[in-house]
JSON list of C-alpha atoms and ligand atoms in Angstrom, two decimals:
[
{"chain": "A", "resi": 40, "resn": "MET", "atom": "CA", "xyz": [68.23, 106.76, 98.32]},
{"chain": "A", "resi": 41, "resn": "GLU", "atom": "CA", "xyz": [70.80, 107.40, 95.17]},
{"chain": "A", "resi": 42, "resn": "ARG", "atom": "CA", "xyz": [73.73, 105.12, 94.35]},
{"chain": "A", "resi": 43, "resn": "THR", "atom": "CA", "xyz": [76.99, 106.18, 92.07]},
{"chain": "A", "resi": 44, "resn": "LEU", "atom": "CA", "xyz": [79.60, 104.16, 91.02]},
{"chain": "A", "resi": 45, "resn": "ILE", "atom": "CA", "xyz": [83.60, 104.97, 92.20]},
{"chain": "A", "resi": 46, "resn": "ILE", "atom": "CA", "xyz": [86.63, 103.63, 91.06]},
{"chain": "A", "resi": 47, "resn": "ILE", "atom": "CA", "xyz": [90.27, 103.72, 93.20]},
{"chain": "A", "resi": 48, "resn": "LYS", "atom": "CA", "xyz": [92.33, 103.71, 89.56]},
{"chain": "A", "resi": 49, "resn": "PRO", "atom": "CA", "xyz": [95.63, 102.42, 89.65]},
{"chain": "A", "resi": 50, "resn": "ASP", "atom": "CA", "xyz": [97.63, 104.84, 91.35]},
{"chain": "A", "resi": 51, "resn": "GLY", "atom": "CA", "xyz": [95.20, 104.30, 94.44]},
{"chain": "A", "resi": 52, "resn": "VAL", "atom": "CA", "xyz": [95.90, 100.59, 94.32]},
{"chain": "A", "resi": 53, "resn": "GLN", "atom": "CA", "xyz": [99.59, 100.77, 93.33]},
{"chain": "A", "resi": 54, "resn": "ARG", "atom": "CA", "xyz": [100.27, 103.17, 96.35]},
{"chain": "A", "resi": 55, "resn": "ALA", "atom": "CA", "xyz": [98.47, 100.92, 98.54]},
{"chain": "A", "resi": 56, "resn": "LEU", "atom": "CA", "xyz": [95.60, 103.94, 99.36]},
{"chain": "A", "resi": 57, "resn": "VAL", "atom": "CA", "xyz": [92.54, 101.72, 98.99]},
{"chain": "A", "resi": 58, "resn": "GLY", "atom": "CA", "xyz": [91.60, 101.42, 102.78]},
{"chain": "A", "resi": 59, "resn": "ASN", "atom": "CA", "xyz": [92.26, 105.55, 103.01]},
{"chain": "A", "resi": 60, "resn": "VAL", "atom": "CA", "xyz": [89.88, 106.68, 100.02]},
{"chain": "A", "resi": 61, "resn": "ILE", "atom": "CA", "xyz": [87.06, 103.60, 100.86]},
{"chain": "A", "resi": 62, "resn": "SER", "atom": "CA", "xyz": [87.16, 105.11, 104.42]},
{"chain": "A", "resi": 63, "resn": "ARG", "atom": "CA", "xyz": [86.72, 108.30, 103.39]},
{"chain": "A", "resi": 64, "resn": "PHE", "atom": "CA", "xyz": [83.14, 107.41, 101.63]},
{"chain": "A", "resi": 65, "resn": "GLU", "atom": "CA", "xyz": [82.26, 104.85, 104.52]},
{"chain": "A", "resi": 66, "resn": "GLN", "atom": "CA", "xyz": [82.94, 107.66, 107.28]},
{"chain": "A", "resi": 67, "resn": "ARG", "atom": "CA", "xyz": [80.69, 110.10, 105.07]},
{"chain": "A", "resi": 68, "resn": "GLY", "atom": "CA", "xyz": [77.94, 107.97, 105.68]},
{"chain": "A", "resi": 69, "resn": "LEU", "atom": "CA", "xyz": [77.57, 106.24, 102.05]},
{"chain": "A", "resi": 70, "resn": "ARG", "atom": "CA", "xyz": [77.21, 102.49, 102.26]},
{"chain": "A", "resi": 71, "resn": "ILE", "atom": "CA", "xyz": [78.81, 99.92, 100.28]},
{"chain": "A", "resi": 72, "resn": "ALA", "atom": "CA", "xyz": [76.59, 98.47, 98.09]},
{"chain": "A", "resi": 73, "resn": "GLY", "atom": "CA", "xyz": [78.78, 96.61, 95.43]},
{"chain": "A", "resi": 74, "resn": "MET", "atom": "CA", "xyz": [82.56, 95.98, 95.78]},
{"chain": "A", "resi": 75, "resn": "LYS", "atom": "CA", "xyz": [84.84, 94.35, 93.74]},
{"chain": "A", "resi": 76, "resn": "LEU", "atom": "CA", "xyz": [89.30, 94.16, 92.26]},
{"chain": "A", "resi": 77, "resn": "ILE", "atom": "CA", "xyz": [88.82, 93.79, 88.56]},
{"chain": "A", "resi": 78, "resn": "GLN", "atom": "CA", "xyz": [91.42, 94.73, 85.71]},
{"chain": "A", "resi": 79, "resn": "ILE", "atom": "CA", "xyz": [89.91, 96.94, 83.30]},
{"chain": "A", "resi": 80, "resn": "SER", "atom": "CA", "xyz": [89.62, 95.65, 79.43]},
{"chain": "A", "resi": 81, "resn": "ARG", "atom": "CA", "xyz": [90.43, 98.28, 76.92]},
{"chain": "A", "resi": 82, "resn": "GLU", "atom": "CA", "xyz": [87.21, 97.84, 75.15]},
{"chain": "A", "resi": 83, "resn": "LEU", "atom": "CA", "xyz": [85.57, 98.59, 79.33]},
{"chain": "A", "resi": 84, "resn": "ALA", "atom": "CA", "xyz": [87.47, 101.86, 79.40]},
{"chain": "A", "resi": 85, "resn": "GLU", "atom": "CA", "xyz": [86.56, 103.28, 75.79]},
{"chain": "A", "resi": 86, "resn": "GLU", "atom": "CA", "xyz": [82.69, 102.63, 76.90]},
{"chain": "A", "resi": 87, "resn": "HIS", "atom": "CA", "xyz": [83.51, 103.95, 80.05]},
{"chain": "A", "resi": 88, "resn": "TYR", "atom": "CA", "xyz": [85.51, 106.84, 78.64]},
{"chain": "A", "resi": 89, "resn": "ALA", "atom": "CA", "xyz": [83.58, 107.79, 75.62]},
{"chain": "A", "resi": 90, "resn": "GLU", "atom": "CA", "xyz": [81.97, 111.52, 76.44]},
{"chain": "A", "resi": 91, "resn": "HIS", "atom": "CA", "xyz": [86.19, 111.79, 76.47]},
{"chain": "A", "resi": 92, "resn": "LYS", "atom": "CA", "xyz": [86.91, 110.25, 72.90]},
{"chain": "A", "resi": 93, "resn": "GLY", "atom": "CA", "xyz": [88.62, 112.65, 70.22]},
{"chain": "A", "resi": 94, "resn": "LYS", "atom": "CA", "xyz": [90.09, 114.78, 73.23]},
{"chain": "A", "resi": 95, "resn": "GLY", "atom": "CA", "xyz": [93.84, 114.66, 74.09]},
{"chain": "A", "resi": 96, "resn": "PHE", "atom": "CA", "xyz": [93.44, 113.03, 77.34]},
{"chain": "A", "resi": 97, "resn": "PHE", "atom": "CA", "xyz": [91.71, 110.01, 76.09]},
{"chain": "A", "resi": 98, "resn": "GLU", "atom": "CA", "xyz": [94.22, 107.76, 74.29]},
{"chain": "A", "resi": 99, "resn": "PRO", "atom": "CA", "xyz": [96.52, 108.27, 77.91]},
{"chain": "A", "resi": 100, "resn": "THR", "atom": "CA", "xyz": [93.47, 107.95, 79.90]},
{"chain": "A", "resi": 101, "resn": "VAL", "atom": "CA", "xyz": [92.26, 104.29, 78.93]},
{"chain": "A", "resi": 102, "resn": "LYS", "atom": "CA", "xyz": [95.75, 103.02, 78.60]},
{"chain": "A", "resi": 103, "resn": "PHE", "atom": "CA", "xyz": [96.09, 104.13, 82.70]},
{"chain": "A", "resi": 104, "resn": "ILE", "atom": "CA", "xyz": [92.50, 103.03, 83.91]},
{"chain": "A", "resi": 105, "resn": "THR", "atom": "CA", "xyz": [93.56, 99.63, 81.83]},
{"chain": "A", "resi": 106, "resn": "SER", "atom": "CA", "xyz": [97.68, 99.25, 83.43]},
{"chain": "A", "resi": 107, "resn": "SER", "atom": "CA", "xyz": [97.24, 97.69, 86.82]},
{"chain": "A", "resi": 108, "resn": "PRO", "atom": "CA", "xyz": [93.81, 96.60, 88.49]},
{"chain": "A", "resi": 109, "resn": "VAL", "atom": "CA", "xyz": [91.22, 98.94, 90.23]},
{"chain": "A", "resi": 110, "resn": "VAL", "atom": "CA", "xyz": [88.43, 98.79, 93.09]},
{"chain": "A", "resi": 111, "resn": "VAL", "atom": "CA", "xyz": [85.18, 99.50, 91.40]},
{"chain": "A", "resi": 112, "resn": "MET", "atom": "CA", "xyz": [82.83, 99.78, 94.19]},
{"chain": "A", "resi": 113, "resn": "CYS", "atom": "CA", "xyz": [78.86, 101.04, 94.12]},
{"chain": "A", "resi": 114, "resn": "LEU", "atom": "CA", "xyz": [77.82, 103.65, 96.95]},
{"chain": "A", "resi": 115, "resn": "GLU", "atom": "CA", "xyz": [74.88, 103.88, 98.37]},
{"chain": "A", "resi": 116, "resn": "GLY", "atom": "CA", "xyz": [72.77, 106.66, 100.28]},
{"chain": "A", "resi": 117, "resn": "ALA", "atom": "CA", "xyz": [71.19, 110.07, 100.45]},
{"chain": "A", "resi": 118, "resn": "ASN", "atom": "CA", "xyz": [72.39, 112.20, 97.13]},
{"chain": "A", "resi": 119, "resn": "ALA", "atom": "CA", "xyz": [75.42, 109.92, 97.12]},
{"chain": "A", "resi": 120, "resn": "VAL", "atom": "CA", "xyz": [76.47, 111.21, 93.37]},
{"chain": "A", "resi": 121, "resn": "VAL", "atom": "CA", "xyz": [77.21, 114.56, 95.08]},
{"chain": "A", "resi": 122, "resn": "ALA", "atom": "CA", "xyz": [78.37, 113.45, 98.15]},
{"chain": "A", "resi": 123, "resn": "ALA", "atom": "CA", "xyz": [80.76, 111.16, 97.00]},
{"chain": "A", "resi": 124, "resn": "ARG", "atom": "CA", "xyz": [82.32, 113.46, 94.38]},
{"chain": "A", "resi": 125, "resn": "GLN", "atom": "CA", "xyz": [82.15, 116.54, 96.98]},
{"chain": "A", "resi": 126, "resn": "THR", "atom": "CA", "xyz": [84.82, 113.73, 98.63]},
{"chain": "A", "resi": 127, "resn": "MET", "atom": "CA", "xyz": [86.86, 113.33, 95.68]},
{"chain": "A", "resi": 128, "resn": "GLY", "atom": "CA", "xyz": [87.22, 117.27, 95.36]},
{"chain": "A", "resi": 129, "resn": "ALA", "atom": "CA", "xyz": [87.87, 118.72, 91.78]},
{"chain": "A", "resi": 130, "resn": "THR", "atom": "CA", "xyz": [89.46, 116.73, 89.00]},
{"chain": "A", "resi": 131, "resn": "ARG", "atom": "CA", "xyz": [92.54, 118.65, 88.83]},
{"chain": "A", "resi": 132, "resn": "PRO", "atom": "CA", "xyz": [93.96, 117.95, 92.20]},
{"chain": "A", "resi": 133, "resn": "PRO", "atom": "CA", "xyz": [95.47, 121.77, 92.38]},
{"chain": "A", "resi": 134, "resn": "GLU", "atom": "CA", "xyz": [92.20, 122.75, 92.45]},
{"chain": "A", "resi": 135, "resn": "ALA", "atom": "CA", "xyz": [90.56, 120.58, 94.89]},
{"chain": "A", "resi": 136, "resn": "ALA", "atom": "CA", "xyz": [89.75, 121.50, 98.35]},
{"chain": "A", "resi": 137, "resn": "PRO", "atom": "CA", "xyz": [91.78, 120.60, 101.07]},
{"chain": "A", "resi": 138, "resn": "GLY", "atom": "CA", "xyz": [90.28, 117.56, 103.24]},
{"chain": "A", "resi": 139, "resn": "THR", "atom": "CA", "xyz": [89.23, 115.74, 99.46]},
{"chain": "A", "resi": 140, "resn": "ILE", "atom": "CA", "xyz": [90.82, 112.82, 97.77]},
{"chain": "A", "resi": 141, "resn": "ARG", "atom": "CA", "xyz": [92.47, 114.56, 95.28]},
{"chain": "A", "resi": 142, "resn": "ALA", "atom": "CA", "xyz": [93.77, 117.03, 97.55]},
{"chain": "A", "resi": 143, "resn": "ASP", "atom": "CA", "xyz": [95.24, 115.46, 100.11]},
{"chain": "A", "resi": 144, "resn": "LEU", "atom": "CA", "xyz": [96.38, 112.15, 98.11]},
{"chain": "A", "resi": 145, "resn": "GLY", "atom": "CA", "xyz": [97.74, 113.86, 95.17]},
{"chain": "A", "resi": 146, "resn": "LEU", "atom": "CA", "xyz": [99.42, 116.14, 92.63]},
{"chain": "A", "resi": 147, "resn": "ASP", "atom": "CA", "xyz": [98.52, 116.04, 89.14]},
{"chain": "A", "resi": 148, "resn": "VAL", "atom": "CA", "xyz": [94.94, 115.16, 87.00]},
{"chain": "A", "resi": 149, "resn": "SER", "atom": "CA", "xyz": [96.38, 112.26, 85.42]},
{"chain": "A", "resi": 150, "resn": "ARG", "atom": "CA", "xyz": [97.31, 110.35, 88.54]},
{"chain": "A", "resi": 151, "resn": "ASN", "atom": "CA", "xyz": [93.94, 111.85, 90.64]},
{"chain": "A", "resi": 152, "resn": "ILE", "atom": "CA", "xyz": [93.17, 108.29, 92.52]},
{"chain": "A", "resi": 153, "resn": "VAL", "atom": "CA", "xyz": [89.55, 107.52, 91.78]},
{"chain": "A", "resi": 154, "resn": "HIS", "atom": "CA", "xyz": [86.79, 108.11, 89.70]},
{"chain": "A", "resi": 155, "resn": "GLY", "atom": "CA", "xyz": [82.84, 109.06, 90.74]},
{"chain": "A", "resi": 156, "resn": "SER", "atom": "CA", "xyz": [80.07, 109.16, 88.14]},
{"chain": "A", "resi": 157, "resn": "ASP", "atom": "CA", "xyz": [79.00, 113.06, 87.66]},
{"chain": "A", "resi": 158, "resn": "LYS", "atom": "CA", "xyz": [75.28, 112.98, 87.55]},
{"chain": "A", "resi": 159, "resn": "PRO", "atom": "CA", "xyz": [72.63, 110.25, 88.71]},
{"chain": "A", "resi": 160, "resn": "GLU", "atom": "CA", "xyz": [72.14, 109.49, 85.31]},
{"chain": "A", "resi": 161, "resn": "THR", "atom": "CA", "xyz": [75.43, 108.86, 84.27]},
{"chain": "A", "resi": 162, "resn": "ALA", "atom": "CA", "xyz": [75.64, 106.40, 87.45]},
{"chain": "A", "resi": 163, "resn": "GLU", "atom": "CA", "xyz": [72.78, 104.03, 86.09]},
{"chain": "A", "resi": 164, "resn": "ARG", "atom": "CA", "xyz": [74.91, 103.78, 83.02]},
{"chain": "A", "resi": 165, "resn": "GLU", "atom": "CA", "xyz": [78.37, 103.08, 84.49]},
{"chain": "A", "resi": 166, "resn": "ILE", "atom": "CA", "xyz": [77.17, 100.89, 87.26]},
{"chain": "A", "resi": 167, "resn": "LYS", "atom": "CA", "xyz": [75.70, 98.68, 84.74]},
{"chain": "A", "resi": 168, "resn": "LEU", "atom": "CA", "xyz": [79.34, 98.61, 83.03]},
{"chain": "A", "resi": 169, "resn": "TYR", "atom": "CA", "xyz": [80.66, 97.18, 86.18]},
{"chain": "A", "resi": 170, "resn": "PHE", "atom": "CA", "xyz": [78.02, 95.26, 88.11]},
{"chain": "A", "resi": 171, "resn": "LYS", "atom": "CA", "xyz": [75.25, 92.57, 87.36]},
{"chain": "A", "resi": 172, "resn": "PRO", "atom": "CA", "xyz": [72.01, 93.77, 89.70]},
{"chain": "A", "resi": 173, "resn": "GLU", "atom": "CA", "xyz": [72.69, 90.90, 91.64]},
{"chain": "A", "resi": 174, "resn": "GLU", "atom": "CA", "xyz": [75.91, 91.40, 92.75]},
{"chain": "A", "resi": 175, "resn": "LEU", "atom": "CA", "xyz": [74.56, 95.09, 94.41]},
{"chain": "A", "resi": 176, "resn": "ILE", "atom": "CA", "xyz": [73.24, 94.52, 97.84]},
{"chain": "A", "resi": 177, "resn": "SER", "atom": "CA", "xyz": [70.63, 97.15, 99.30]},
{"chain": "A", "resi": 178, "resn": "TYR", "atom": "CA", "xyz": [71.43, 97.08, 103.17]},
{"chain": "A", "resi": 179, "resn": "THR", "atom": "CA", "xyz": [71.26, 99.02, 106.79]},
{"chain": "A", "resi": 180, "resn": "ARG", "atom": "CA", "xyz": [74.03, 99.63, 108.83]},
{"chain": "A", "resi": 181, "resn": "ALA", "atom": "CA", "xyz": [73.55, 100.24, 112.56]},
{"chain": "A", "resi": 182, "resn": "GLY", "atom": "CA", "xyz": [75.17, 103.16, 112.47]},
{"chain": "A", "resi": 183, "resn": "ASP", "atom": "CA", "xyz": [72.62, 104.89, 109.80]},
{"chain": "A", "resi": 184, "resn": "VAL", "atom": "CA", "xyz": [70.04, 105.88, 112.37]},
{"chain": "A", "resi": 185, "resn": "TRP", "atom": "CA", "xyz": [73.13, 108.52, 114.24]},
{"chain": "A", "resi": 186, "resn": "LEU", "atom": "CA", "xyz": [73.42, 109.95, 110.66]},
{"chain": "A", "resi": 187, "resn": "LYS", "atom": "CA", "xyz": [70.09, 111.68, 110.12]},
{"chain": "A", "resi": 188, "resn": "GLU", "atom": "CA", "xyz": [67.24, 113.30, 112.22]},
{"chain": "B", "resi": 61, "resn": "IDP", "atom": "P1", "xyz": [86.25, 113.56, 86.25]},
{"chain": "B", "resi": 61, "resn": "IDP", "atom": "O1", "xyz": [87.02, 112.40, 86.30]},
{"chain": "B", "resi": 61, "resn": "IDP", "atom": "O2", "xyz": [86.39, 114.70, 87.61]},
{"chain": "B", "resi": 61, "resn": "IDP", "atom": "O3", "xyz": [84.50, 112.98, 86.22]},
{"chain": "B", "resi": 61, "resn": "IDP", "atom": "P2", "xyz": [86.58, 114.18, 83.51]},
{"chain": "B", "resi": 61, "resn": "IDP", "atom": "O4", "xyz": [86.67, 115.86, 83.07]},
{"chain": "B", "resi": 61, "resn": "IDP", "atom": "O5", "xyz": [85.22, 113.37, 83.19]},
{"chain": "B", "resi": 61, "resn": "IDP", "atom": "O6", "xyz": [86.80, 114.69, 85.15]},
{"chain": "B", "resi": 61, "resn": "IDP", "atom": "O7", "xyz": [87.76, 113.44, 83.06]},
{"chain": "B", "resi": 61, "resn": "IDP", "atom": "C1", "xyz": [88.13, 112.22, 83.34]},
{"chain": "B", "resi": 61, "resn": "IDP", "atom": "C2", "xyz": [89.45, 112.03, 83.94]},
{"chain": "B", "resi": 61, "resn": "IDP", "atom": "O8", "xyz": [90.17, 111.88, 82.70]},
{"chain": "B", "resi": 61, "resn": "IDP", "atom": "C3", "xyz": [89.75, 112.69, 85.26]},
{"chain": "B", "resi": 61, "resn": "IDP", "atom": "O9", "xyz": [89.60, 112.10, 85.93]},
{"chain": "B", "resi": 61, "resn": "IDP", "atom": "C4", "xyz": [91.47, 112.38, 84.31]},
{"chain": "B", "resi": 61, "resn": "IDP", "atom": "O10", "xyz": [91.78, 111.17, 85.25]},
{"chain": "B", "resi": 61, "resn": "IDP", "atom": "C5", "xyz": [91.50, 112.56, 83.27]},
{"chain": "B", "resi": 61, "resn": "IDP", "atom": "N1", "xyz": [91.94, 114.11, 82.71]},
{"chain": "B", "resi": 61, "resn": "IDP", "atom": "C6", "xyz": [90.91, 114.76, 82.60]},
{"chain": "B", "resi": 61, "resn": "IDP", "atom": "N2", "xyz": [91.58, 116.04, 82.03]},
{"chain": "B", "resi": 61, "resn": "IDP", "atom": "C7", "xyz": [92.79, 115.24, 81.84]},
{"chain": "B", "resi": 61, "resn": "IDP", "atom": "C8", "xyz": [93.80, 116.72, 81.61]},
{"chain": "B", "resi": 61, "resn": "IDP", "atom": "O11", "xyz": [94.15, 117.33, 80.35]},
{"chain": "B", "resi": 61, "resn": "IDP", "atom": "N3", "xyz": [95.33, 116.02, 81.31]},
{"chain": "B", "resi": 61, "resn": "IDP", "atom": "C9", "xyz": [95.22, 114.07, 81.45]},
{"chain": "B", "resi": 61, "resn": "IDP", "atom": "N4", "xyz": [93.65, 113.65, 82.11]},
{"chain": "B", "resi": 61, "resn": "IDP", "atom": "C10", "xyz": [92.76, 113.97, 82.38]},
{"chain": "B", "resi": 62, "resn": "MG", "atom": "MG1", "xyz": [83.63, 112.16, 84.46]}
]
């Protein structure tokens, strides 16, 4: 069992895509272990995107993610990190496969609707940025037995 950190970015919230995005992860078989609507501070955004510090898109990306509320989710399931990234699609919407969130719902890399941890170690770091341990709940859903043999 693995956990990953997903953020529905300001464009997703403002464009009323929250339900659409959550549905895709839910239907894929990933469970919501934690979820909340928050306004990200500059300090948190800079920590979140620390690996990109110094790149040209760092400042606009930090400005954008702090510009309006976001929905943060911790998703849990088998291979949650890879599965969620696959459901999201490639970083740049024109390169994302049809059927993915970023291809179906967006056009531009700077407004690509969702964030998802890129590997299990990143997920661990990012989940801690947004959730206290007691805010996360592991459980089984009735339908989980129908997801695998
Ligand atoms: P990821 O979100 O698929 O993991 P990263 O390379 O980690 O992609 O970049 C983080 C975020 O920074 C992207 O989701 C996107 O919002 C923004 N970003 C990345 N590259 C560019 C760019 O070339 N122009 C504008 N924004 C970018
Ligand atoms: Mg990334």
